CSV table of C-alpha atoms in Angstrom, one decimal:
chain,number,residue,atom,x,y,z
A,195,UNK,CA,0.0,-0.1,0.1
A,196,UNK,CA,1.5,3.2,-1.0
A,197,UNK,CA,1.1,6.1,1.6
A,198,UNK,CA,1.5,10.1,0.3
A,199,UNK,CA,3.2,11.7,3.2
A,200,UNK,CA,5.0,15.0,4.0
A,201,UNK,CA,8.5,14.5,4.8
A,202,UNK,CA,10.3,17.5,6.7
A,203,UNK,CA,14.0,17.4,6.9
A,204,UNK,CA,14.3,20.9,6.9
A,205,UNK,CA,11.8,23.7,8.5
A,206,UNK,CA,7.9,23.7,8.3
A,207,UNK,CA,6.3,27.0,9.2
A,208,UNK,CA,2.4,26.4,9.3
A,209,UNK,CA,1.7,29.7,11.0
A,210,UNK,CA,-1.9,30.2,10.6
A,211,UNK,CA,-4.4,32.2,12.7
A,212,UNK,CA,-7.6,31.8,14.7
A,213,UNK,CA,-9.5,33.5,11.2
A,214,UNK,CA,-7.4,31.9,8.7
A,215,UNK,CA,-6.6,28.3,9.8
A,216,UNK,CA,-4.2,25.8,7.8
A,217,UNK,CA,-5.3,22.3,6.9
A,218,UNK,CA,-3.6,19.0,6.4
A,219,UNK,CA,-6.2,16.6,5.1
A,220,UNK,CA,-6.8,14.2,2.4
A,221,UNK,CA,-8.5,15.3,-0.4
A,222,UNK,CA,-10.4,12.1,-0.5
A,223,UNK,CA,-11.6,9.8,2.3
A,224,UNK,CA,-10.0,6.5,0.5
A,225,UNK,CA,-6.6,8.1,0.1
A,226,UNK,CA,-3.6,6.6,1.8
A,227,UNK,CA,-2.7,9.8,3.8
A,228,UNK,CA,0.3,8.9,5.8
A,229,UNK,CA,0.5,12.4,7.9
A,230,UNK,CA,3.8,14.4,8.5
A,231,UNK,CA,6.7,13.0,9.4
A,232,UNK,CA,9.7,15.2,10.7
A,233,UNK,CA,13.2,13.5,10.3
A,234,UNK,CA,16.2,13.8,12.5
A,235,UNK,CA,17.4,16.4,10.1
A,236,UNK,CA,14.1,18.4,10.6
A,237,UNK,CA,14.9,22.0,12.1
A,238,UNK,CA,14.2,21.9,15.7
A,239,UNK,CA,11.5,24.6,17.3
A,240,UNK,CA,13.2,27.2,19.5
A,241,UNK,CA,11.5,28.7,22.3
A,242,UNK,CA,12.5,31.6,24.7
A,243,UNK,CA,12.7,31.4,28.0
A,244,UNK,CA,9.0,31.9,28.7
A,245,UNK,CA,8.5,29.1,26.0
A,246,UNK,CA,7.3,31.6,23.5
A,247,UNK,CA,8.2,30.3,19.8
A,248,UNK,CA,11.3,32.2,18.3
A,249,UNK,CA,12.1,29.9,15.4
A,250,UNK,CA,12.1,26.7,13.5
A,251,UNK,CA,9.5,24.2,12.7
A,252,UNK,CA,5.8,25.1,14.2
A,253,UNK,CA,2.0,24.2,13.7
A,254,UNK,CA,0.2,27.0,14.8
A,255,UNK,CA,-3.8,26.8,14.4
A,256,UNK,CA,-3.4,23.9,12.2
A,257,UNK,CA,-5.6,20.9,11.6
A,258,UNK,CA,-4.5,17.4,10.5
A,259,UNK,CA,-6.7,14.9,9.9
A,260,UNK,CA,-7.7,11.6,8.1
A,261,UNK,CA,-4.3,10.1,8.5
A,262,UNK,CA,-4.0,6.5,8.0
A,263,UNK,CA,-0.3,5.3,8.3
A,264,UNK,CA,0.0,3.9,11.8
A,265,UNK,CA,2.8,6.1,13.3
A,266,UNK,CA,1.2,9.5,13.6
A,267,UNK,CA,-0.3,12.2,12.2
A,268,UNK,CA,2.5,14.1,13.1
A,269,UNK,CA,5.4,12.0,13.6
A,270,UNK,CA,8.7,13.4,14.8
A,271,UNK,CA,12.3,11.6,15.3
A,272,UNK,CA,15.0,13.5,17.2
A,273,UNK,CA,13.4,16.7,16.6
A,274,UNK,CA,11.7,19.7,18.6
A,275,UNK,CA,8.3,20.8,17.7
A,276,UNK,CA,5.9,23.8,18.8
A,277,UNK,CA,2.0,22.7,18.5
A,278,UNK,CA,-0.1,25.6,19.3
A,279,UNK,CA,-4.1,26.4,19.0
A,280,UNK,CA,-4.0,23.2,16.4
A,281,UNK,CA,-6.5,20.0,16.2
A,282,UNK,CA,-5.2,16.6,15.6
A,283,UNK,CA,-8.3,14.3,15.1
A,284,UNK,CA,-9.9,11.8,13.2
A,285,UNK,CA,-6.5,10.1,12.4
A,286,UNK,CA,-6.1,6.2,12.0
A,287,UNK,CA,-3.1,6.2,14.1
A,288,UNK,CA,-1.7,8.2,16.8
A,289,UNK,CA,-2.5,11.8,17.0
A,290,UNK,CA,0.7,13.0,17.8
A,291,UNK,CA,4.1,10.4,17.8
A,292,UNK,CA,7.5,11.6,18.6
A,293,UNK,CA,10.7,9.6,19.7
A,294,UNK,CA,14.1,10.1,20.6
A,295,UNK,CA,17.0,7.4,19.9
A,296,UNK,CA,19.9,9.2,21.2
A,297,UNK,CA,21.3,12.4,22.8
A,298,UNK,CA,18.8,15.6,22.2
A,299,UNK,CA,18.4,18.6,23.9
A,300,UNK,CA,15.5,20.4,22.3
A,301,UNK,CA,12.0,21.3,23.5
A,302,UNK,CA,8.7,19.6,22.3
A,303,UNK,CA,5.8,21.9,23.2
A,304,UNK,CA,2.1,21.3,22.8
A,305,UNK,CA,-0.1,23.9,23.9
A,306,UNK,CA,-4.0,25.1,23.6
A,307,UNK,CA,-4.8,22.4,21.3
A,308,UNK,CA,-7.3,19.6,20.6
A,309,UNK,CA,-6.2,15.9,20.1
A,310,UNK,CA,-9.2,14.0,19.5
A,311,UNK,CA,-10.8,10.7,18.3
A,312,UNK,CA,-7.7,9.1,17.2
A,313,UNK,CA,-7.7,5.2,17.0
A,314,UNK,CA,-4.4,4.9,18.7
A,315,UNK,CA,-2.8,7.3,21.5
A,316,UNK,CA,-3.4,11.0,21.5
A,317,UNK,CA,-0.3,11.9,22.4
A,318,UNK,CA,2.5,9.1,22.3
A,319,UNK,CA,6.4,9.9,23.1
A,320,UNK,CA,9.1,7.4,23.8
A,321,UNK,CA,12.9,6.5,23.3
A,322,UNK,CA,15.8,7.8,24.7
A,323,UNK,CA,16.6,11.5,25.3
A,324,UNK,CA,19.2,13.4,27.7
A,325,UNK,CA,18.4,17.0,28.6
A,326,UNK,CA,15.5,17.6,26.6
A,327,UNK,CA,11.9,18.9,27.7
A,328,UNK,CA,8.5,18.2,26.7
A,329,UNK,CA,5.8,20.4,27.9
A,330,UNK,CA,2.1,19.5,27.2
A,331,UNK,CA,0.1,22.4,28.4
A,332,UNK,CA,-4.0,23.2,28.0
A,333,UNK,CA,-5.1,21.0,25.7
A,334,UNK,CA,-8.2,18.7,25.2
A,335,UNK,CA,-7.3,15.1,24.9
A,336,UNK,CA,-10.2,12.9,24.1
A,337,UNK,CA,-12.2,10.2,22.9
A,338,UNK,CA,-8.8,8.5,21.4
A,339,UNK,CA,-9.0,4.8,21.1
A,340,UNK,CA,-6.0,4.1,23.9
A,341,UNK,CA,-4.3,6.1,25.9
A,342,UNK,CA,-5.0,10.1,26.1
A,343,UNK,CA,-0.9,10.4,26.8
A,344,UNK,CA,1.4,7.6,26.9
A,345,UNK,CA,5.2,7.5,27.3
A,346,UNK,CA,7.8,5.2,27.9
A,347,UNK,CA,11.7,4.5,27.7
A,348,UNK,CA,12.7,8.1,29.2
A,349,UNK,CA,16.3,8.4,30.7
A,350,UNK,CA,17.4,10.9,33.9
A,351,UNK,CA,17.3,14.4,32.7
A,352,UNK,CA,14.7,14.1,30.4
A,353,UNK,CA,11.8,16.5,32.0
A,354,UNK,CA,8.2,16.1,30.8
A,355,UNK,CA,5.8,19.1,32.4
A,356,UNK,CA,2.2,18.1,31.8
A,357,UNK,CA,-0.2,20.8,33.1
A,358,UNK,CA,-3.6,22.3,32.6
A,359,UNK,CA,-5.1,19.4,30.3
A,360,UNK,CA,-8.5,18.1,30.1
A,361,UNK,CA,-7.8,14.0,29.2
A,362,UNK,CA,-10.9,12.2,29.4
A,363,UNK,CA,-13.0,9.7,27.7
A,364,UNK,CA,-10.1,7.8,25.9
A,365,UNK,CA,-10.4,4.1,25.6
A,366,UNK,CA,-7.7,3.0,27.9
A,367,UNK,CA,-5.7,5.1,30.4
A,368,UNK,CA,-5.8,8.9,30.6
A,369,UNK,CA,-2.1,9.2,31.3
A,370,UNK,CA,0.2,6.6,31.3
A,371,UNK,CA,3.8,7.2,32.4
A,372,UNK,CA,6.9,4.9,31.8
A,373,UNK,CA,9.8,6.9,32.1
A,374,UNK,CA,12.7,7.5,34.3
A,375,UNK,CA,13.0,11.2,34.0
A,376,UNK,CA,11.4,13.8,36.0
A,377,UNK,CA,7.7,13.9,35.5
A,378,UNK,CA,5.6,16.6,36.5
A,379,UNK,CA,1.7,16.5,36.0
A,380,UNK,CA,-0.4,19.5,37.3
A,381,UNK,CA,-3.7,19.7,37.4
A,382,UNK,CA,-4.5,17.9,34.6
A,383,UNK,CA,-7.9,16.1,34.5
């Protein structure tokens, strides 16, 4: 089966607005839409000390849906991304899936977004990372067939900050963490 995917080995700046969103969807319900993959050569997002986007790859006011591959509607390996005010829904895959297979120090931020109705996990992250940071803040993560948020295989000095999310109605567990790094979950419901 041939999947048509958007493969990013550089930088993707998808910076929409509340009144003019950017859509990444299959133009045919029967298409084999493979989603968006960020390779280890992709340009990582950069944020300032207040976690405000500065440069690199960004999804701001975007929608990704109808993906039919198993990895993720957005799949990233060894790169940081900034996802804000976006909707990742109705995918036959993980909503967002990212992993690390080496030493990595970038930040991966998902905020103010809706990750809903995906047939696997809403957000899945795993792999070995040294010194990076994951922030999942103020999202709605709902009605995904497996876990809302799931993690595995982290190592010491990896920081996860999960706060202010509404994680509800997922098929198995709301938040499942199997990591060895610093994990903080504040006021996610």
